[in-house]
Amino acid sequence: MTKKSKPKIESQLERETFKLKANKGGGILSFEVWGYVQDGKTIVTRYNLAYINPLICQKDNGRVLGFDNAHDYHHKHYMGKVAPVEFESYEQTLEQFQEEWQHIVKGLKKVKK
């Protein structure tokens, strides 16, 4: 007898927005993640990570930096331009996003001094 697996039901796993104080670079960080849990493991199916600050970038609705997999491919938004990216895992993409937005903000703080 074979065991039937339950159908995978995608749901939103995370939706968070953080406002950065002006002395931290200003802007908004947005995290949206969808997926499902299978055998105790979280499987991410869709994601949208963004650093939004219209004072830095007036294009792309103020999105300075973003990573997502909309439109059936993994890609990066940077200052109004979009380019495909190599996808390893959601965790690696999240780590890259965190490093890059923090690098951008550090550069802003140096310019303001």
mmCIF file with all atom_site columns, C-alpha atoms in Angstrom:
data_model
loop_
_atom_site.group_PDB
_atom_site.id
_atom_site.type_symbol
_atom_site.label_atom_id
_atom_site.label_alt_id
_atom_site.label_comp_id
_atom_site.label_asym_id
_atom_site.label_entity_id
_atom_site.label_seq_id
_atom_site.pdbx_PDB_ins_code
_atom_site.Cartn_x
_atom_site.Cartn_y
_atom_site.Cartn_z
_atom_site.occupancy
_atom_site.B_iso_or_equiv
_atom_site.pdbx_formal_charge
_atom_site.auth_seq_id
_atom_site.auth_comp_id
_atom_site.auth_asym_id
_atom_site.auth_atom_id
_atom_site.pdbx_PDB_model_num
ATOM 1   C CA . MET A 1 1   ? 0.000  0.000  0.000   1.00 0.00 ? 1   MET A CA 1
ATOM 2   C CA . THR A 1 2   ? 1.414  3.369  -0.969  1.00 0.00 ? 2   THR A CA 1
ATOM 3   C CA . LYS A 1 3   ? 1.018  6.334  1.279   1.00 0.00 ? 3   LYS A CA 1
ATOM 4   C CA . LYS A 1 4   ? -0.612 9.347  -0.358  1.00 0.00 ? 4   LYS A CA 1
ATOM 5   C CA . SER A 1 5   ? 1.067  12.630 0.367   1.00 0.00 ? 5   SER A CA 1
ATOM 6   C CA . LYS A 1 6   ? -1.025 15.633 1.262   1.00 0.00 ? 6   LYS A CA 1
ATOM 7   C CA . PRO A 1 7   ? -1.299 18.300 -1.424  1.00 0.00 ? 7   PRO A CA 1
ATOM 8   C CA . LYS A 1 8   ? 1.096  21.175 -0.961  1.00 0.00 ? 8   LYS A CA 1
ATOM 9   C CA . ILE A 1 9   ? -0.827 24.280 0.022   1.00 0.00 ? 9   ILE A CA 1
ATOM 10  C CA . GLU A 1 10  ? 1.109  27.479 -0.440  1.00 0.00 ? 10  GLU A CA 1
ATOM 11  C CA . SER A 1 11  ? 0.572  30.209 2.141   1.00 0.00 ? 11  SER A CA 1
ATOM 12  C CA . GLN A 1 12  ? 2.224  33.443 3.116   1.00 0.00 ? 12  GLN A CA 1
ATOM 13  C CA . LEU A 1 13  ? 4.957  32.600 5.605   1.00 0.00 ? 13  LEU A CA 1
ATOM 14  C CA . GLU A 1 14  ? 6.191  36.109 6.299   1.00 0.00 ? 14  GLU A CA 1
ATOM 15  C CA . ARG A 1 15  ? 5.178  39.673 5.585   1.00 0.00 ? 15  ARG A CA 1
ATOM 16  C CA . GLU A 1 16  ? 7.119  42.279 7.493   1.00 0.00 ? 16  GLU A CA 1
ATOM 17  C CA . THR A 1 17  ? 7.951  45.914 6.948   1.00 0.00 ? 17  THR A CA 1
ATOM 18  C CA . PHE A 1 18  ? 10.531 47.869 8.914   1.00 0.00 ? 18  PHE A CA 1
ATOM 19  C CA . LYS A 1 19  ? 10.952 51.644 8.797   1.00 0.00 ? 19  LYS A CA 1
ATOM 20  C CA . LEU A 1 20  ? 14.587 52.656 9.073   1.00 0.00 ? 20  LEU A CA 1
ATOM 21  C CA . LYS A 1 21  ? 15.333 55.800 11.074  1.00 0.00 ? 21  LYS A CA 1
ATOM 22  C CA . ALA A 1 22  ? 17.002 58.641 9.183   1.00 0.00 ? 22  ALA A CA 1
ATOM 23  C CA . ASN A 1 23  ? 20.262 58.076 11.078  1.00 0.00 ? 23  ASN A CA 1
ATOM 24  C CA . LYS A 1 24  ? 20.152 54.442 9.887   1.00 0.00 ? 24  LYS A CA 1
ATOM 25  C CA . GLY A 1 25  ? 19.768 55.442 6.226   1.00 0.00 ? 25  GLY A CA 1
ATOM 26  C CA . GLY A 1 26  ? 16.017 55.995 6.122   1.00 0.00 ? 26  GLY A CA 1
ATOM 27  C CA . GLY A 1 27  ? 13.592 54.110 3.937   1.00 0.00 ? 27  GLY A CA 1
ATOM 28  C CA . ILE A 1 28  ? 11.716 50.855 4.344   1.00 0.00 ? 28  ILE A CA 1
ATOM 29  C CA . LEU A 1 29  ? 12.733 47.201 4.391   1.00 0.00 ? 29  LEU A CA 1
ATOM 30  C CA . SER A 1 30  ? 10.062 44.830 3.103   1.00 0.00 ? 30  SER A CA 1
ATOM 31  C CA . PHE A 1 31  ? 10.064 41.027 3.379   1.00 0.00 ? 31  PHE A CA 1
ATOM 32  C CA . GLU A 1 32  ? 7.356  38.871 1.756   1.00 0.00 ? 32  GLU A CA 1
ATOM 33  C CA . VAL A 1 33  ? 7.727  35.093 1.616   1.00 0.00 ? 33  VAL A CA 1
ATOM 34  C CA . TRP A 1 34  ? 5.322  32.344 0.488   1.00 0.00 ? 34  TRP A CA 1
ATOM 35  C CA . GLY A 1 35  ? 5.695  28.586 0.662   1.00 0.00 ? 35  GLY A CA 1
ATOM 36  C CA . TYR A 1 36  ? 4.671  25.456 2.508   1.00 0.00 ? 36  TYR A CA 1
ATOM 37  C CA . VAL A 1 37  ? 5.973  23.005 5.097   1.00 0.00 ? 37  VAL A CA 1
ATOM 38  C CA . GLN A 1 38  ? 6.735  19.451 4.013   1.00 0.00 ? 38  GLN A CA 1
ATOM 39  C CA . ASP A 1 39  ? 8.136  16.792 6.337   1.00 0.00 ? 39  ASP A CA 1
ATOM 40  C CA . GLY A 1 40  ? 9.003  19.484 8.877   1.00 0.00 ? 40  GLY A CA 1
ATOM 41  C CA . LYS A 1 41  ? 10.983 21.509 6.338   1.00 0.00 ? 41  LYS A CA 1
ATOM 42  C CA . THR A 1 42  ? 9.934  24.927 5.021   1.00 0.00 ? 42  THR A CA 1
ATOM 43  C CA . ILE A 1 43  ? 9.907  25.153 1.231   1.00 0.00 ? 43  ILE A CA 1
ATOM 44  C CA . VAL A 1 44  ? 9.950  28.730 -0.106  1.00 0.00 ? 44  VAL A CA 1
ATOM 45  C CA . THR A 1 45  ? 8.092  29.068 -3.400  1.00 0.00 ? 45  THR A CA 1
ATOM 46  C CA . ARG A 1 46  ? 7.935  32.852 -3.814  1.00 0.00 ? 46  ARG A CA 1
ATOM 47  C CA . TYR A 1 47  ? 9.752  35.774 -2.235  1.00 0.00 ? 47  TYR A CA 1
ATOM 48  C CA . ASN A 1 48  ? 10.065 39.537 -2.508  1.00 0.00 ? 48  ASN A CA 1
ATOM 49  C CA . LEU A 1 49  ? 12.773 41.360 -0.547  1.00 0.00 ? 49  LEU A CA 1
ATOM 50  C CA . ALA A 1 50  ? 13.120 45.117 -0.951  1.00 0.00 ? 50  ALA A CA 1
ATOM 51  C CA . TYR A 1 51  ? 14.909 48.183 0.386   1.00 0.00 ? 51  TYR A CA 1
ATOM 52  C CA . ILE A 1 52  ? 12.750 51.155 -0.617  1.00 0.00 ? 52  ILE A CA 1
ATOM 53  C CA . ASN A 1 53  ? 13.895 54.750 -0.299  1.00 0.00 ? 53  ASN A CA 1
ATOM 54  C CA . PRO A 1 54  ? 12.525 57.293 -2.804  1.00 0.00 ? 54  PRO A CA 1
ATOM 55  C CA . LEU A 1 55  ? 15.104 59.840 -1.621  1.00 0.00 ? 55  LEU A CA 1
ATOM 56  C CA . ILE A 1 56  ? 17.815 57.619 -3.133  1.00 0.00 ? 56  ILE A CA 1
ATOM 57  C CA . CYS A 1 57  ? 15.990 56.132 -6.132  1.00 0.00 ? 57  CYS A CA 1
ATOM 58  C CA . GLN A 1 58  ? 12.995 57.706 -7.831  1.00 0.00 ? 58  GLN A CA 1
ATOM 59  C CA . LYS A 1 59  ? 12.605 54.797 -10.301 1.00 0.00 ? 59  LYS A CA 1
ATOM 60  C CA . ASP A 1 60  ? 10.934 51.425 -9.675  1.00 0.00 ? 60  ASP A CA 1
ATOM 61  C CA . ASN A 1 61  ? 8.617  52.900 -6.999  1.00 0.00 ? 61  ASN A CA 1
ATOM 62  C CA . GLY A 1 62  ? 11.609 53.932 -4.896  1.00 0.00 ? 62  GLY A CA 1
ATOM 63  C CA . ARG A 1 63  ? 13.095 50.437 -4.776  1.00 0.00 ? 63  ARG A CA 1
ATOM 64  C CA . VAL A 1 64  ? 16.823 50.902 -4.257  1.00 0.00 ? 64  VAL A CA 1
ATOM 65  C CA . LEU A 1 65  ? 17.504 47.172 -3.962  1.00 0.00 ? 65  LEU A CA 1
ATOM 66  C CA . GLY A 1 66  ? 15.327 44.114 -4.291  1.00 0.00 ? 66  GLY A CA 1
ATOM 67  C CA . PHE A 1 67  ? 15.399 40.394 -4.918  1.00 0.00 ? 67  PHE A CA 1
ATOM 68  C CA . ASP A 1 68  ? 12.384 38.382 -6.059  1.00 0.00 ? 68  ASP A CA 1
ATOM 69  C CA . ASN A 1 69  ? 11.288 35.509 -8.242  1.00 0.00 ? 69  ASN A CA 1
ATOM 70  C CA . ALA A 1 70  ? 8.224  37.026 -9.879  1.00 0.00 ? 70  ALA A CA 1
ATOM 71  C CA . HIS A 1 71  ? 7.763  36.598 -13.635 1.00 0.00 ? 71  HIS A CA 1
ATOM 72  C CA . ASP A 1 72  ? 9.161  33.032 -13.447 1.00 0.00 ? 72  ASP A CA 1
ATOM 73  C CA . TYR A 1 73  ? 12.798 33.932 -12.851 1.00 0.00 ? 73  TYR A CA 1
ATOM 74  C CA . HIS A 1 74  ? 15.063 34.990 -10.000 1.00 0.00 ? 74  HIS A CA 1
ATOM 75  C CA . HIS A 1 75  ? 16.242 38.561 -10.379 1.00 0.00 ? 75  HIS A CA 1
ATOM 76  C CA . LYS A 1 76  ? 17.689 41.591 -8.657  1.00 0.00 ? 76  LYS A CA 1
ATOM 77  C CA . HIS A 1 77  ? 16.463 45.176 -8.785  1.00 0.00 ? 77  HIS A CA 1
ATOM 78  C CA . TYR A 1 78  ? 19.064 47.882 -8.245  1.00 0.00 ? 78  TYR A CA 1
ATOM 79  C CA . MET A 1 79  ? 18.432 51.596 -8.771  1.00 0.00 ? 79  MET A CA 1
ATOM 80  C CA . GLY A 1 80  ? 15.747 51.024 -11.403 1.00 0.00 ? 80  GLY A CA 1
ATOM 81  C CA . LYS A 1 81  ? 17.533 48.269 -13.318 1.00 0.00 ? 81  LYS A CA 1
ATOM 82  C CA . VAL A 1 82  ? 16.634 44.573 -13.279 1.00 0.00 ? 82  VAL A CA 1
ATOM 83  C CA . ALA A 1 83  ? 19.049 41.703 -13.900 1.00 0.00 ? 83  ALA A CA 1
ATOM 84  C CA . PRO A 1 84  ? 18.719 37.914 -13.563 1.00 0.00 ? 84  PRO A CA 1
ATOM 85  C CA . VAL A 1 85  ? 20.622 36.325 -10.678 1.00 0.00 ? 85  VAL A CA 1
ATOM 86  C CA . GLU A 1 86  ? 21.908 32.829 -10.016 1.00 0.00 ? 86  GLU A CA 1
ATOM 87  C CA . PHE A 1 87  ? 19.685 31.177 -7.414  1.00 0.00 ? 87  PHE A CA 1
ATOM 88  C CA . GLU A 1 88  ? 21.179 28.844 -4.827  1.00 0.00 ? 88  GLU A CA 1
ATOM 89  C CA . SER A 1 89  ? 18.607 29.013 -2.024  1.00 0.00 ? 89  SER A CA 1
ATOM 90  C CA . TYR A 1 90  ? 16.233 31.457 -0.394  1.00 0.00 ? 90  TYR A CA 1
ATOM 91  C CA . GLU A 1 91  ? 18.506 31.577 2.652   1.00 0.00 ? 91  GLU A CA 1
ATOM 92  C CA . GLN A 1 92  ? 21.494 32.569 0.510   1.00 0.00 ? 92  GLN A CA 1
ATOM 93  C CA . THR A 1 93  ? 19.400 35.204 -1.291  1.00 0.00 ? 93  THR A CA 1
ATOM 94  C CA . LEU A 1 94  ? 18.220 36.642 2.038   1.00 0.00 ? 94  LEU A CA 1
ATOM 95  C CA . GLU A 1 95  ? 21.815 36.789 3.284   1.00 0.00 ? 95  GLU A CA 1
ATOM 96  C CA . GLN A 1 96  ? 22.935 38.560 0.098   1.00 0.00 ? 96  GLN A CA 1
ATOM 97  C CA . PHE A 1 97  ? 20.059 41.046 0.397   1.00 0.00 ? 97  PHE A CA 1
ATOM 98  C CA . GLN A 1 98  ? 20.944 41.795 4.040   1.00 0.00 ? 98  GLN A CA 1
ATOM 99  C CA . GLU A 1 99  ? 24.612 42.382 3.190   1.00 0.00 ? 99  GLU A CA 1
ATOM 100 C CA . GLU A 1 100 ? 23.856 44.594 0.185   1.00 0.00 ? 100 GLU A CA 1
ATOM 101 C CA . TRP A 1 101 ? 21.261 46.897 1.763   1.00 0.00 ? 101 TRP A CA 1
ATOM 102 C CA . GLN A 1 102 ? 23.505 47.386 4.802   1.00 0.00 ? 102 GLN A CA 1
ATOM 103 C CA . HIS A 1 103 ? 26.428 48.224 2.495   1.00 0.00 ? 103 HIS A CA 1
ATOM 104 C CA . ILE A 1 104 ? 24.258 50.803 0.691   1.00 0.00 ? 104 ILE A CA 1
ATOM 105 C CA . VAL A 1 105 ? 23.193 52.410 3.979   1.00 0.00 ? 105 VAL A CA 1
ATOM 106 C CA . LYS A 1 106 ? 26.798 52.538 5.254   1.00 0.00 ? 106 LYS A CA 1
ATOM 107 C CA . GLY A 1 107 ? 27.754 54.364 2.066   1.00 0.00 ? 107 GLY A CA 1
ATOM 108 C CA . LEU A 1 108 ? 24.944 56.872 2.634   1.00 0.00 ? 108 LEU A CA 1
ATOM 109 C CA . LYS A 1 109 ? 26.103 57.612 6.166   1.00 0.00 ? 109 LYS A CA 1
ATOM 110 C CA . LYS A 1 110 ? 29.621 58.343 4.893   1.00 0.00 ? 110 LYS A CA 1
ATOM 111 C CA . VAL A 1 111 ? 28.259 60.771 2.280   1.00 0.00 ? 111 VAL A CA 1
ATOM 112 C CA . LYS A 1 112 ? 26.123 62.632 4.865   1.00 0.00 ? 112 LYS A CA 1
ATOM 113 C CA . LYS A 1 113 ? 29.093 63.297 7.204   1.00 0.00 ? 113 LYS A CA 1
#
